[in-house]
Amino acid sequence: MSRLEEIIENTAKVFPHNKAIEDYEGNAIDYSSLETNIKRVSNNFQNIGIKPSQSVSFILSKNVDSILCLLAVLHSECNYIPIDELSPPKRQISVIVESRCTALLFRETSVDSQLLESLPTARVHKNFLGDISLAFFNWENHSDDFASKNLATILFTSGSTGIPKGVCLKHENMLPFIRWSKNITNLTEQSRVISIAPLHFDLSVYDIFSTLMSGGCVYLLPAKEAKNPMLISMLLEKWSITHIYTTPTMLKLIIQYGKVEKYNQTHLKNIIFAGEQMPVETIQNVINTWPDGNYFNFYGPTETNVITHYQVDTSLPIENPIPIGIECPYAKCKILIDNVLYFVEPHRSGELVACGESMFDQYKNASSEHVFYLDETGNKWYKTGDSVEINGNGQIIYKGRLNRMVKRHGYRVELDEIAKAMSTLDEVSDAAVIFADEKLVAFYTDSNFNISEIEIRKHLGDLLPVYMIPDKFVKILELPKSSNHKIDYQKLNSLLDE
């Protein structure tokens, strides 16, 4: 197997009548029907002009038809670009423009009416599949150097320049994780996996592809419903869920607000978490809530997918902090100290770098040279930007970020992107953002000092996803600067304590 679409072909031969997908509305499809419909939709793509190697983006809520479209895009030897349906239209347009995608799949009820008017839309095929329409774009002077049948997806993440960066992942980058994660998390044809992560979040790769490789069923939650811990708790019982893959924050919310004691969740045996550091208190609550489970900590940036893992041993005292563990079999990790590579050995600390089959090659719309370390043999190592140390057992411990990118609710957030968005307001002359006590705090200067926090929030809401909107705004007369005339972020942190 060398391509993602072959997953369905293989599983349909072994488990044709197993339920493959069920969505929140109750629509369901088995593997045999899924394979048949993928081929039908793929033929329809080709008949209206979709060609191999092209990029097809989509703004779709998760249901059977949207996953069918995604899989048909892959079957057409194209790549898919998922766009956050809850992001403001300007953000969605930015991703489409940066991707220079051939076409966009969308539902008219869920996109802004002016979105297509703001883009070089050539033609629109309404109701291409049910209520899903397909728009084609005509980009001027566009030659796609990235066109390749080997490209599977482009996942856009926060960019420090203020423009989202597109991480290009090939089939060969994604399959090693899919195979490995299926086995290590005990996925079988009896498994029932709840899909909480949106499709533009790399956790969805496990939900969709690892589950479908196993012959189990993936249960889809749309983005709005996926924010409701009470609903998720109820669905764990209703759908007899066996596997959940989400962030520590979401697990904490389910336990706090999901009234789990009301529901029978004894089927839940495999709890996988990633995207941010797992607090010891939260993992203890997870174990107390679902005591018969297996508990996995996955770690890895979008550029590499998961590269380290740790399984919590409940027979031993819980380690503090929870390790991100050891490298996955398809990845190699080293420690970068003063521009020199060292092996992962006890008591070393530095920046975690990685290479291997799952590592991306390049960004769609930005240079990637600065994110790689080139060793003396010419091998490229991805610099994660994460500070780590190795404990006495040889396990990797996450210590924090080395740069201005943080993780919030599992999402990557470039703090400078928020500051740049604030600075597009005429009334804001300067802005800086820090991350303190798990909160985004924005400092800004205003020559007239008359713009309100409500106005700033509204402006940012038009440009950024909800998870990038600061929790707190602080007006100051002048941003503190260091001796080299750069913003003094340490001083900004100290201002919060005053």
PDB file of C-alpha atoms in Angstrom, residues 104-108 124-136:
ATOM      1  CA  LEU A 104     -13.470  24.576  -3.471  1.00  0.00           C
ATOM      2  CA  LEU A 105     -16.125  22.238  -2.079  1.00  0.00           C
ATOM      3  CA  PHE A 106     -18.629  24.062   0.111  1.00  0.00           C
ATOM      4  CA  ARG A 107     -22.192  24.300   1.350  1.00  0.00           C
ATOM      5  CA  GLU A 108     -23.901  27.589   0.532  1.00  0.00           C
ATOM      6  CA  VAL A 124     -19.781  27.009  -9.815  1.00  0.00           C
ATOM      7  CA  HIS A 125     -21.411  23.569  -9.983  1.00  0.00           C
ATOM      8  CA  LYS A 126     -24.296  23.775  -7.538  1.00  0.00           C
ATOM      9  CA  ASN A 127     -25.426  20.627  -5.720  1.00  0.00           C
ATOM     10  CA  PHE A 128     -22.464  18.632  -6.983  1.00  0.00           C
ATOM     11  CA  LEU A 129     -23.160  16.076  -4.257  1.00  0.00           C
ATOM     12  CA  GLY A 130     -26.375  16.628  -2.330  1.00  0.00           C
ATOM     13  CA  ASP A 131     -26.118  20.106  -0.833  1.00  0.00           C
ATOM     14  CA  ILE A 132     -22.372  20.326  -1.547  1.00  0.00           C
ATOM     15  CA  SER A 133     -21.361  22.669  -4.390  1.00  0.00           C
ATOM     16  CA  LEU A 134     -18.054  22.940  -6.248  1.00  0.00           C
ATOM     17  CA  ALA A 135     -16.431  26.215  -7.339  1.00  0.00           C
ATOM     18  CA  PHE A 136     -13.525  26.422  -9.795  1.00  0.00           C
TER      19      PHE A 136
END
